[in-house]
mmCIF file of C-alpha atoms and ligand atoms in Angstrom:
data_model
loop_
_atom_site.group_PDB
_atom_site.id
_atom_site.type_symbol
_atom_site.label_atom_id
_atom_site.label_comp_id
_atom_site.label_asym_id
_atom_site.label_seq_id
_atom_site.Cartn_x
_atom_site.Cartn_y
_atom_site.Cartn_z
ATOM 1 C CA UNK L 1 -1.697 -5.908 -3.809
ATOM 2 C CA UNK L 2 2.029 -5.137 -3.074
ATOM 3 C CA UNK L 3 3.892 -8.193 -3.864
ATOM 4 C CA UNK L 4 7.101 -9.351 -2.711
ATOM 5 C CA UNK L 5 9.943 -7.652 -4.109
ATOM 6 C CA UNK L 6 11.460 -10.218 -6.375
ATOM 7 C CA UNK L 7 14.490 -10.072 -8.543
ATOM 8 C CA UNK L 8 15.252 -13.304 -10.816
ATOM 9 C CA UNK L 9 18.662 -13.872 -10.901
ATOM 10 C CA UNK L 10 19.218 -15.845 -13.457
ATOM 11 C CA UNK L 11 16.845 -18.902 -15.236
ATOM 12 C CA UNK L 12 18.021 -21.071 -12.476
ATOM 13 C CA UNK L 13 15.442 -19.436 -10.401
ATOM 14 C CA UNK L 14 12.863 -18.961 -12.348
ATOM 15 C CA UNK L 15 11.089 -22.197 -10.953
ATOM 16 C CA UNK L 16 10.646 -20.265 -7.832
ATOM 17 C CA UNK L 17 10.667 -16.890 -8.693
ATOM 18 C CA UNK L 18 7.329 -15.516 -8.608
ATOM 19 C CA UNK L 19 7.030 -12.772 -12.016
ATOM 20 C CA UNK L 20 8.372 -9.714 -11.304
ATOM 21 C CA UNK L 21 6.065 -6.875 -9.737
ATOM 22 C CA UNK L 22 5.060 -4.331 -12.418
ATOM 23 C CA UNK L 23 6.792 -1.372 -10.638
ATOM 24 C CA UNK L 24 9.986 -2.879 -8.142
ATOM 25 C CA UNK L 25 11.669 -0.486 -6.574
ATOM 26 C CA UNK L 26 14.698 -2.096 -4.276
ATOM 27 C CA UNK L 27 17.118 -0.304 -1.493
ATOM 28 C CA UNK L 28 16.759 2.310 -3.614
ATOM 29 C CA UNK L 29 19.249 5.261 -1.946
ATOM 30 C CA UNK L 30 20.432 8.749 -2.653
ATOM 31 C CA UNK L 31 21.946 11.425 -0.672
ATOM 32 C CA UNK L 32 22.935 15.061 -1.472
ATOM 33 C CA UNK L 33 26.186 15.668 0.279
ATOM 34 C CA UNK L 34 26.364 13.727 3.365
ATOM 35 C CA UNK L 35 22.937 14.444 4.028
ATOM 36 C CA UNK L 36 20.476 11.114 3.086
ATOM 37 C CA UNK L 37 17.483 11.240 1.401
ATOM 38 C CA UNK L 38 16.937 7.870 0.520
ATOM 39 C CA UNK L 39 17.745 5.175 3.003
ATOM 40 C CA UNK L 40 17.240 2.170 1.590
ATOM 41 C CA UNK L 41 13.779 2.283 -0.152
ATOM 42 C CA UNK L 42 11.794 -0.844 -1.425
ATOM 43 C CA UNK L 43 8.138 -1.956 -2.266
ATOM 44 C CA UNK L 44 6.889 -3.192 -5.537
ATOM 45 C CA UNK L 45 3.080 -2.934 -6.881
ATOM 46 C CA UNK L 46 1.463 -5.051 -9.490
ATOM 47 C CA UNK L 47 -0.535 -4.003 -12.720
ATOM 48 C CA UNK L 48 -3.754 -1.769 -12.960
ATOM 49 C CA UNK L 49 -3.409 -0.520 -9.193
ATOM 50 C CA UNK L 50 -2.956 2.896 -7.251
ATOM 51 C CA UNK L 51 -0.033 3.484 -5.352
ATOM 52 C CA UNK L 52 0.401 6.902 -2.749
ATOM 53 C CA UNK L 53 3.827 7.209 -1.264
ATOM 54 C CA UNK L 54 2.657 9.884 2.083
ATOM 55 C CA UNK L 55 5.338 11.151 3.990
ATOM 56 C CA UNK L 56 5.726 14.539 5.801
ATOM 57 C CA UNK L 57 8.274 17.574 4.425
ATOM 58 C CA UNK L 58 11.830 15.884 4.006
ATOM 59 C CA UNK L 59 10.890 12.631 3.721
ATOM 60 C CA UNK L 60 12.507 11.753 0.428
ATOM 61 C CA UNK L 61 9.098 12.157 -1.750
ATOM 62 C CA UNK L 62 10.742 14.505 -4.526
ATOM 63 C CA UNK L 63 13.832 12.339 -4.982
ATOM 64 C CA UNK L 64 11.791 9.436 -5.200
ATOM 65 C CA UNK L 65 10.102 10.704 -8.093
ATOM 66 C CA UNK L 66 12.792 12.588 -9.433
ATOM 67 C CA UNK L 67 14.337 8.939 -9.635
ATOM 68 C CA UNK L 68 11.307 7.467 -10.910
ATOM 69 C CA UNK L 69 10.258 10.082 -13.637
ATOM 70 C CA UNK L 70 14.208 9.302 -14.777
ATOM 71 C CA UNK L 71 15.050 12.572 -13.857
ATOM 72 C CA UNK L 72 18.161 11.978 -11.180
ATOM 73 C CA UNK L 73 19.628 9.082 -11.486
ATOM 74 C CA UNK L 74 20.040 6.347 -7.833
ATOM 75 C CA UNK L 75 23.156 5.938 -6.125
ATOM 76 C CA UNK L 76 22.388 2.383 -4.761
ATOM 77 C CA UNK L 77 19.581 0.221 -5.430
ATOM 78 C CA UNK L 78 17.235 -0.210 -8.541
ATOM 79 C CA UNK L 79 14.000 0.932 -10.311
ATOM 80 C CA UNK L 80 12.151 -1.460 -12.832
ATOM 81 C CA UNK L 81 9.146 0.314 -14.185
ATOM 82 C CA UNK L 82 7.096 -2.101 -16.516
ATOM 83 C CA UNK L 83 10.356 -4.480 -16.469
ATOM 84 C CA UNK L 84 12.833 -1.455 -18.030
ATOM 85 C CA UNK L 85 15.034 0.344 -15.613
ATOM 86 C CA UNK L 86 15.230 4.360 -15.618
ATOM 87 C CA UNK L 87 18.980 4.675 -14.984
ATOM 88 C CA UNK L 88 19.630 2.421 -18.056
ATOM 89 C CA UNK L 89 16.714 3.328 -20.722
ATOM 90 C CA UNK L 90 15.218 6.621 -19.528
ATOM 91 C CA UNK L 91 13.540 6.816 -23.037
ATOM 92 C CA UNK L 92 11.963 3.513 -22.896
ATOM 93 C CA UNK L 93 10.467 4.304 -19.287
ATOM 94 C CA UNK L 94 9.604 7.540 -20.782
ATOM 95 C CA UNK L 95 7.248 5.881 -23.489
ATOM 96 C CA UNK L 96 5.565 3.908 -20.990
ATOM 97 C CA UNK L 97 5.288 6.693 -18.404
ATOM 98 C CA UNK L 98 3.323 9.926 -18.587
ATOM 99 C CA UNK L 99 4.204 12.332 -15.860
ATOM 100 C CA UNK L 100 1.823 15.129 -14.194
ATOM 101 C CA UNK L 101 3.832 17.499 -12.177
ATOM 102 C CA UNK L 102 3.030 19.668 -9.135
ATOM 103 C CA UNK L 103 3.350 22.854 -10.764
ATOM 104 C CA UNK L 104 2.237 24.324 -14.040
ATOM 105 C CA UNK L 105 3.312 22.945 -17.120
ATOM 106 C CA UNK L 106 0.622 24.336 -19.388
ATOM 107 C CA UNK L 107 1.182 27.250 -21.828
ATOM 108 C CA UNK L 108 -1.024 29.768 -20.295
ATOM 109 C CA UNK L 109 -1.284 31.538 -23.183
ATOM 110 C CA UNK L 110 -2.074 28.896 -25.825
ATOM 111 C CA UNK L 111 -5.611 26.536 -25.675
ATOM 112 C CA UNK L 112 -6.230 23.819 -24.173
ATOM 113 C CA UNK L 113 -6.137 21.941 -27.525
ATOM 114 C CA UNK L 114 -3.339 23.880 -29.038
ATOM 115 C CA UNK L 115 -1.275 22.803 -25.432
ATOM 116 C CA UNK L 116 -2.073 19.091 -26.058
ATOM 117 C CA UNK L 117 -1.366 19.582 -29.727
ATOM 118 C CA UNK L 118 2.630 20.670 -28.905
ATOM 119 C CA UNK L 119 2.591 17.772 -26.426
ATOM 120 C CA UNK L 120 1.300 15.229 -29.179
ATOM 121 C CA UNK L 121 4.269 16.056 -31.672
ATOM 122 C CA UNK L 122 6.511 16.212 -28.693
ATOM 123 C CA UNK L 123 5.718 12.093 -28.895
ATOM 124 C CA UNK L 124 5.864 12.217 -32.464
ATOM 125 C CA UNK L 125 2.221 12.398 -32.726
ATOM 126 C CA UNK L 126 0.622 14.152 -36.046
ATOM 127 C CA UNK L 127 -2.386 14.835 -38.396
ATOM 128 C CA UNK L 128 -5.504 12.097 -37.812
ATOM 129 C CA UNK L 129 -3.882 10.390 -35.202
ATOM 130 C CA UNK L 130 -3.324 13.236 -33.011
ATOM 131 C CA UNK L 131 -6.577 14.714 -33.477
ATOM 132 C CA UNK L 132 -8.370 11.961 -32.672
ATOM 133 C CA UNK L 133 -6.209 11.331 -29.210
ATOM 134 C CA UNK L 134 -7.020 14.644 -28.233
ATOM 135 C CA UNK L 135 -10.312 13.844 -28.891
ATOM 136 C CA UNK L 136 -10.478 11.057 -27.094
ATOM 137 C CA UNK L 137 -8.861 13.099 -23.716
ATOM 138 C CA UNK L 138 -10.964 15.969 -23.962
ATOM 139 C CA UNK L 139 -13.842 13.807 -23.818
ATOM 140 C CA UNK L 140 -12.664 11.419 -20.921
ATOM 141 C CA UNK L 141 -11.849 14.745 -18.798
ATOM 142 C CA UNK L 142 -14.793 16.667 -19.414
ATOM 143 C CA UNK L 143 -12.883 19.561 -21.085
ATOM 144 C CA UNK L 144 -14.838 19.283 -24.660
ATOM 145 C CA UNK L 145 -16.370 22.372 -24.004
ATOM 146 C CA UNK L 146 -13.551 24.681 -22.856
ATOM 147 C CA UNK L 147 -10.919 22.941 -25.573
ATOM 148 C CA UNK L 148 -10.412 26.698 -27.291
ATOM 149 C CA UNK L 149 -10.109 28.601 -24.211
ATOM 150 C CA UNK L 150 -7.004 30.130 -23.468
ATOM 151 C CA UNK L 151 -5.822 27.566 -19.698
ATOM 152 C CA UNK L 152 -5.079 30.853 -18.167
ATOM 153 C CA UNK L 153 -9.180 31.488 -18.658
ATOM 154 C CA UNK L 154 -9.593 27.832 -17.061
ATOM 155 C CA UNK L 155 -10.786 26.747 -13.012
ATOM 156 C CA UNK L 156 -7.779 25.199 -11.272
ATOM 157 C CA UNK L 157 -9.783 21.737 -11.487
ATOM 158 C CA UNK L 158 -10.089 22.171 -15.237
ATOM 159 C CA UNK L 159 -6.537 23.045 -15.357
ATOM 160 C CA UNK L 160 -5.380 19.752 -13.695
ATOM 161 C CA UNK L 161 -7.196 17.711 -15.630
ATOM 162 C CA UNK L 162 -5.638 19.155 -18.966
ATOM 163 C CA UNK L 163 -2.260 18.635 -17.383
ATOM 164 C CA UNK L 164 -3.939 15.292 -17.153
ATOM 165 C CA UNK L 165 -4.555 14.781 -20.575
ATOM 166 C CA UNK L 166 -0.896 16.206 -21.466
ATOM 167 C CA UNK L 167 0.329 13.079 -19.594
ATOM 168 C CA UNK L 168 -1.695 10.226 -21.123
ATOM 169 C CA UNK L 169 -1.386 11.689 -24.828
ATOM 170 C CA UNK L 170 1.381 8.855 -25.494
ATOM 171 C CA UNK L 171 -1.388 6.250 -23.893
ATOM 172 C CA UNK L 172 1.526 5.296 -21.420
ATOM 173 C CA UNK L 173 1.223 2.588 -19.342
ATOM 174 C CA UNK L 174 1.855 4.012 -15.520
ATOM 175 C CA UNK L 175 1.141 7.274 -14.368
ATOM 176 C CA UNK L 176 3.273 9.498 -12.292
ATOM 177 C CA UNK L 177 1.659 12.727 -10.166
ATOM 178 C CA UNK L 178 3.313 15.200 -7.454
ATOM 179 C CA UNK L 179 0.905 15.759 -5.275
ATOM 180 C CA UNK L 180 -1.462 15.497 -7.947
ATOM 181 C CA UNK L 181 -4.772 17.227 -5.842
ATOM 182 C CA UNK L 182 -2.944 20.076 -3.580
ATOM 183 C CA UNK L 183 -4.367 23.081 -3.295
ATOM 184 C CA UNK L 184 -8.140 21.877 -4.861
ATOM 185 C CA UNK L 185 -11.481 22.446 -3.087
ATOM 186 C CA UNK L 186 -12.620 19.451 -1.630
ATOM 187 C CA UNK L 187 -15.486 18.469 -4.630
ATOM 188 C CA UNK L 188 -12.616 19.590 -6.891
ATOM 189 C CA UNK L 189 -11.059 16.931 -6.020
ATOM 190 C CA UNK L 190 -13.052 14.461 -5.587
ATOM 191 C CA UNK L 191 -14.247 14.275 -9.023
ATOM 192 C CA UNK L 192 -9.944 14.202 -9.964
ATOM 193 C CA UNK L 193 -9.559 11.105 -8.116
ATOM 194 C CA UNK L 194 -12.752 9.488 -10.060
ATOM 195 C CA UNK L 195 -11.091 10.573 -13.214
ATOM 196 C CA UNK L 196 -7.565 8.423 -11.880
ATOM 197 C CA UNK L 197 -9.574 5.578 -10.362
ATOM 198 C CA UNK L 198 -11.162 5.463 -13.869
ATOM 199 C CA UNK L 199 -8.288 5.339 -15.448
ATOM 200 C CA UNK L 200 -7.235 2.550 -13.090
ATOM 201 C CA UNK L 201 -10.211 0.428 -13.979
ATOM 202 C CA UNK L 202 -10.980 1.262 -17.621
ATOM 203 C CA UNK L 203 -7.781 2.063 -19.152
ATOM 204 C CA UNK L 204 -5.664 -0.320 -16.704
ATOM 205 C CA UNK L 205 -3.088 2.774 -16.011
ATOM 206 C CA UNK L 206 -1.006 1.428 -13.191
ATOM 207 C CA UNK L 207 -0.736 4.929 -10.825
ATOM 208 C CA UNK L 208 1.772 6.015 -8.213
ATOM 209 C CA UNK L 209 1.755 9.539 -6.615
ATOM 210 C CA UNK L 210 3.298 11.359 -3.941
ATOM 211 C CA UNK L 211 1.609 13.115 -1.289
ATOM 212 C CA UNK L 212 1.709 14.853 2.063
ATOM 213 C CA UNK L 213 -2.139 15.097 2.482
ATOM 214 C CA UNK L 214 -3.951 12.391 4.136
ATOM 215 C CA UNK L 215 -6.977 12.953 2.470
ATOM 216 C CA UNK L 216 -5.097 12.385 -0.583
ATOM 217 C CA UNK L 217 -3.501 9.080 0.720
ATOM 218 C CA UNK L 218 -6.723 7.949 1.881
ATOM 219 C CA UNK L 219 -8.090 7.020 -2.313
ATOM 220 C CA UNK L 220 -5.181 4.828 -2.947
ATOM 221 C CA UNK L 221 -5.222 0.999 -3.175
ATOM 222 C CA UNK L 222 -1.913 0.578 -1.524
ATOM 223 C CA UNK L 223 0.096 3.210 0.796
ATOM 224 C CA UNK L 224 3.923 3.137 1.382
ATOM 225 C CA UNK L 225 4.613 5.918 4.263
ATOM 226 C CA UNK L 226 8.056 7.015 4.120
ATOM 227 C CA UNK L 227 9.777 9.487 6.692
ATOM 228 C CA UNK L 228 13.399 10.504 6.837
ATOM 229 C CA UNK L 229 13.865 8.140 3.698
ATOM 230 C CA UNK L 230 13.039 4.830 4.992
ATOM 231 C CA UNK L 231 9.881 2.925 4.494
ATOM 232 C CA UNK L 232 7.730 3.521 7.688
ATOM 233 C CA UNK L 233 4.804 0.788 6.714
ATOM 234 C CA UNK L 234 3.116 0.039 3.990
ATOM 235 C CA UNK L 235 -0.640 -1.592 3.010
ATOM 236 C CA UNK L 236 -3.675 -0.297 1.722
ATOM 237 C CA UNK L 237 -5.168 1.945 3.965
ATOM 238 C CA UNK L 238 -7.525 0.463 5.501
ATOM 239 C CA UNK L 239 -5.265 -2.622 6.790
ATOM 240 C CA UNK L 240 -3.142 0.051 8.017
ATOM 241 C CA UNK L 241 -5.953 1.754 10.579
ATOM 242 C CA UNK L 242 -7.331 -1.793 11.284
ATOM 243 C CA UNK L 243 -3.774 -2.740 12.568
ATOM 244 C CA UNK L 244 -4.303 -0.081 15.247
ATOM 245 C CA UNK L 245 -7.314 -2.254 16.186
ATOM 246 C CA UNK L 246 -9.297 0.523 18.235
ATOM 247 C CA UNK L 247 -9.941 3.608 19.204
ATOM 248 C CA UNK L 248 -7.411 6.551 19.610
ATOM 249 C CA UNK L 249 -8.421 9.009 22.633
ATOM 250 C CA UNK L 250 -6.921 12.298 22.974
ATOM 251 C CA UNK L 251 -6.632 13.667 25.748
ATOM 252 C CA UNK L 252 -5.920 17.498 26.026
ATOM 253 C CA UNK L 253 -4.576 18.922 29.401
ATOM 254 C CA UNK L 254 -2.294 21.835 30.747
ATOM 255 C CA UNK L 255 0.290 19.259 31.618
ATOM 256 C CA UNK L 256 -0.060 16.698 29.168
ATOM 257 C CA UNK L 257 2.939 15.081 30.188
ATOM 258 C CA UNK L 258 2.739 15.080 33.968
ATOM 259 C CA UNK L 259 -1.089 13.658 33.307
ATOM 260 C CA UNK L 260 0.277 11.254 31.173
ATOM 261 C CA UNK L 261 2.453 9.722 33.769
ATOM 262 C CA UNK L 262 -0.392 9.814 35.984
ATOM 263 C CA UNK L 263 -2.457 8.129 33.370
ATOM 264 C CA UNK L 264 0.257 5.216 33.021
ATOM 265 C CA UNK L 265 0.329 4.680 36.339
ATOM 266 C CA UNK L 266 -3.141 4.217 37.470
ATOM 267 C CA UNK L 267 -4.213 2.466 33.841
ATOM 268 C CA UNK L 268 -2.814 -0.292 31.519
ATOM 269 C CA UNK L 269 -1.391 0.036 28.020
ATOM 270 C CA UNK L 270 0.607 2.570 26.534
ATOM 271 C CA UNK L 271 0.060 6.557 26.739
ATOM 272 C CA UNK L 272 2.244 8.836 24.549
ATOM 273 C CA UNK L 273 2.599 12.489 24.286
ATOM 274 C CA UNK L 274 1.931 13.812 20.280
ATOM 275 C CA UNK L 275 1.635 17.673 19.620
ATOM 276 C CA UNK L 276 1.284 18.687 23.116
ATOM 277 C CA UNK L 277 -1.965 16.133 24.279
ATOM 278 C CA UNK L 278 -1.690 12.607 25.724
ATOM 279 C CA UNK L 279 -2.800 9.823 23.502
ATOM 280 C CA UNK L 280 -3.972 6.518 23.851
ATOM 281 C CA UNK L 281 -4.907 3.669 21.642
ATOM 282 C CA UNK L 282 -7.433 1.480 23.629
ATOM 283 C CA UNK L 283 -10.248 -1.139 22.397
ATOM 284 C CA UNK L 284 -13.931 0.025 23.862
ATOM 285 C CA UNK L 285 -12.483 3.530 24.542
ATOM 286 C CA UNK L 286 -15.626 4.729 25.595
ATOM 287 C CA UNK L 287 -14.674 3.036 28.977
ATOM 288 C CA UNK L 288 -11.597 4.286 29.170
ATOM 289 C CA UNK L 289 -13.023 8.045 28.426
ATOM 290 C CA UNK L 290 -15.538 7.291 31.287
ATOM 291 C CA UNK L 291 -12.862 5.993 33.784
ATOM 292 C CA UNK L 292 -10.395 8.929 32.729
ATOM 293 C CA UNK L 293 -12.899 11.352 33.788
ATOM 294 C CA UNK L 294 -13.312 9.665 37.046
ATOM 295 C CA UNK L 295 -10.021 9.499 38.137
ATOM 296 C CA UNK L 296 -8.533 12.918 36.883
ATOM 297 C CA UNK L 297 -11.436 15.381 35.661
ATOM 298 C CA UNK L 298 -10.032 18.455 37.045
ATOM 299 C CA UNK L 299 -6.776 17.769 34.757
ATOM 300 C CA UNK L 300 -8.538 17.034 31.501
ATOM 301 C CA UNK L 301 -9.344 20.005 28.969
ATOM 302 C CA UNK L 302 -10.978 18.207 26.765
ATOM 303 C CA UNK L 303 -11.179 14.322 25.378
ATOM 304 C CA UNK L 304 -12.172 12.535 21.901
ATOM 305 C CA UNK L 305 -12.522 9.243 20.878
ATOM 306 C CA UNK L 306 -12.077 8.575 17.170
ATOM 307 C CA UNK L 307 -11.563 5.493 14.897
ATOM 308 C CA UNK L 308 -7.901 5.121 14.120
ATOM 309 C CA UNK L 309 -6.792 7.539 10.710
ATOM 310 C CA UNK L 310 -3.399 7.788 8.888
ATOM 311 C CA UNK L 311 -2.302 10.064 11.237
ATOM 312 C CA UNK L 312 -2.403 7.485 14.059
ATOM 313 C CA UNK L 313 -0.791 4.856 11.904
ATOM 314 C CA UNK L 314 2.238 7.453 11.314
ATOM 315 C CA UNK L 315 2.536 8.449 14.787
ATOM 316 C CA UNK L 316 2.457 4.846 16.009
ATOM 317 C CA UNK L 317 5.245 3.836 13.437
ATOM 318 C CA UNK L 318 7.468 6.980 14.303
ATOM 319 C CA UNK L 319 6.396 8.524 17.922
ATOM 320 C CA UNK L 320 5.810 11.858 16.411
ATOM 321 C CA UNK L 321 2.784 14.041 14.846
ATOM 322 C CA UNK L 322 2.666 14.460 11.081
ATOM 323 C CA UNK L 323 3.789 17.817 10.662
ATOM 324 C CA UNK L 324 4.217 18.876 7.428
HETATM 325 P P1 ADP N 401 10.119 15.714 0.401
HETATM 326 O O1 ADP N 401 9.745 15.878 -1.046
HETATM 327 O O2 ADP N 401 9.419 14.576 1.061
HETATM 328 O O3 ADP N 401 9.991 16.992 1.172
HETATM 329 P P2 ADP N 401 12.903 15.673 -0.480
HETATM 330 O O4 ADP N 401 13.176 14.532 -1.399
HETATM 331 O O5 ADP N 401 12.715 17.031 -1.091
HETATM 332 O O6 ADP N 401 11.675 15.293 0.467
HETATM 333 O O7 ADP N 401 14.093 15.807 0.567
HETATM 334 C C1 ADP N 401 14.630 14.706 1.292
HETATM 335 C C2 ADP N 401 15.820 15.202 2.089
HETATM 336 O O8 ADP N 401 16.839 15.652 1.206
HETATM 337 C C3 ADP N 401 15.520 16.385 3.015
HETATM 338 O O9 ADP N 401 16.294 16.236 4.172
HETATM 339 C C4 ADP N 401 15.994 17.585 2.214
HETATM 340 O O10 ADP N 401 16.373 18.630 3.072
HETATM 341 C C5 ADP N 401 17.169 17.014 1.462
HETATM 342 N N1 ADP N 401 17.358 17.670 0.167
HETATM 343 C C6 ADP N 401 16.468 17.719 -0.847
HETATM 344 N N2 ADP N 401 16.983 18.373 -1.911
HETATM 345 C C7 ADP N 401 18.234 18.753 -1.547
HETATM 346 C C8 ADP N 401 19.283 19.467 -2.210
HETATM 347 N N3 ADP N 401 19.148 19.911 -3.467
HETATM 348 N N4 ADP N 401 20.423 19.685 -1.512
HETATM 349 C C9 ADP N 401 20.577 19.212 -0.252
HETATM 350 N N5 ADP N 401 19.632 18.528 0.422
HETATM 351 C C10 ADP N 401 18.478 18.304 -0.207
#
């Protein structure tokens, strides 16, 4: 689970210092120009978990793992990745780390084996050694089969899973992906997250990711929502949802905000306007739904009752929609 962030000072407080978290990031802050995009980040994860860090367009995703990756270096704060820190040995968090980007990295031209081949001696990697790592990956991804086809040839799922296999070649210890499942089909990729929670649980790869897709944020063992470069909330997500404790009714109406003061007036609790329809978060909403109808049927479009998602936790935390 997320622990505490803890930094020992010194021996003297080691008695009381509980170990420090395998990844600890703390304030962490950066800004281009006078314009922040870090605020002040912190959360720390332990060993062998899955970490998504959601957050909408702008919300300080790409520094953050620009930062992380050792690319761009903090302005305040500090990173310890598997107890080294990026600003001060980049090349021993590179060892540990493999990285899977957003966009293409592959040589579209070469074969899938020939790509992990100049990736291996990248690392230093040669003759038996190499070819039985590649081995290993093409196996564990399923690409066996396809390991002499030019990528260009490949699906987009087989593609991601080779970048996959470009990133553990080293057998680091945490794994870093951008948005690792954009722009998949839905089966796609959910057979890419059972490769990473495999990974997780038989290789013990600690994984953090960044994300703007909910789906995407929904696999993860613990969430960290960030918007405008701050820490929104963190958990895993179901904690998050359960926090909400009920059900979230939409309400959809020509004037959602003159129907919301109505609403507010005549029934307890708290009504909100979110991308143009009123919405309520209300235990046994059924009852509200039924009383709603009652009281102001020729206003109301159309209503739904759903369980709370990470939509509702992010609009609850900020006041606003998700938009991405
Ligand atoms: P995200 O990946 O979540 O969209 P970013 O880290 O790209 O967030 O951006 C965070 C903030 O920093 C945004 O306000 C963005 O406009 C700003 N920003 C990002 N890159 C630059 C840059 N090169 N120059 C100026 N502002 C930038």
């Amino acid at each position: 689970m997320l622990t505490p962030a803890t930094h020992p000072t010194g021996p003297e407080t080691s008695a009381e210092t509980p170990p420090e978290a395998f990844v600890d990031v703390r304030n962490l802050a950066f800004r281009y120009g006078d314009r922040k995009a870090l605020d002040g980040i912190s959360f720390s994860l332990d060993q062998h978990r899955i970490l998504g860090l959601l957050g909408p367009n702008g919300s300080g995703k790409t520094t953050l793992f620009r930062i992380l990756c050792t690319l761009l270096q903090p302005q305040g704060g500090q990173v310890r990745l598997a107890g080294l820190d990026p600003a001060t040995d980049p090349a021993g968090v590179r060892r540990r780390m493999g990285v899977v980007f957003q966009t293409n990295s592959l040589d579209q031209e070469l074969t899938v084996a020939e790509n992990l081949v100049c990736q291996g001696r990248l690392h230093g990697l040669r003759g038996a050694r190499l070819k039985t790592r590649i081995e290993e990956l093409l196996q564990r991804f399923d690409l066996g089969g396809r390991r002499n086809s030019r990528v260009r040839t490949l699906s987009g799922g087989m593609r991601r899973r080779t970048e996959l296999a470009k990133g553990l070649l080293h057998r680091p210890r945490i794994l870093l992906l951008d948005e690792p499942t954009a722009g998949l089909d839905p089966h796609i990729r959910q057979e890419f997250w059972d490769h990473l929670t495999d990974l997780r649980d038989s290789a013990g790869i600690t994984i953090l990711f960044t994300t703007h897709l909910m789906e995407e944020a929904e696999v993860c063992d613990r969430l960290v929502i960030l918007d405008q470069g701050r820490v929104v909330t963190e958990g895993s997500p179901v904690e998050l949802k359960d926090r909400i404790g009920g059900d979230v009714i939409v309400v959809h109406s020509r004037d959602p905000n003159g129907l919301k003061t109505r609403i507010q007036a005549r029934f307890p609790g708290p009504a909100s306007v979110v991308n143009g329809a009123v919405r309520m978060e209300q235990r046994r909403g059924h009852e509200l739904i039924r009383d709603l109808m009652e009281e102001f049927s020729s206003e109301i479009q159309a209503v739904s009752l759903g369980k709370p998602t990470l939509e509702d936790v992010f609009i609850r935390e900020t006041g606003r929609g998700f938009q991405v």
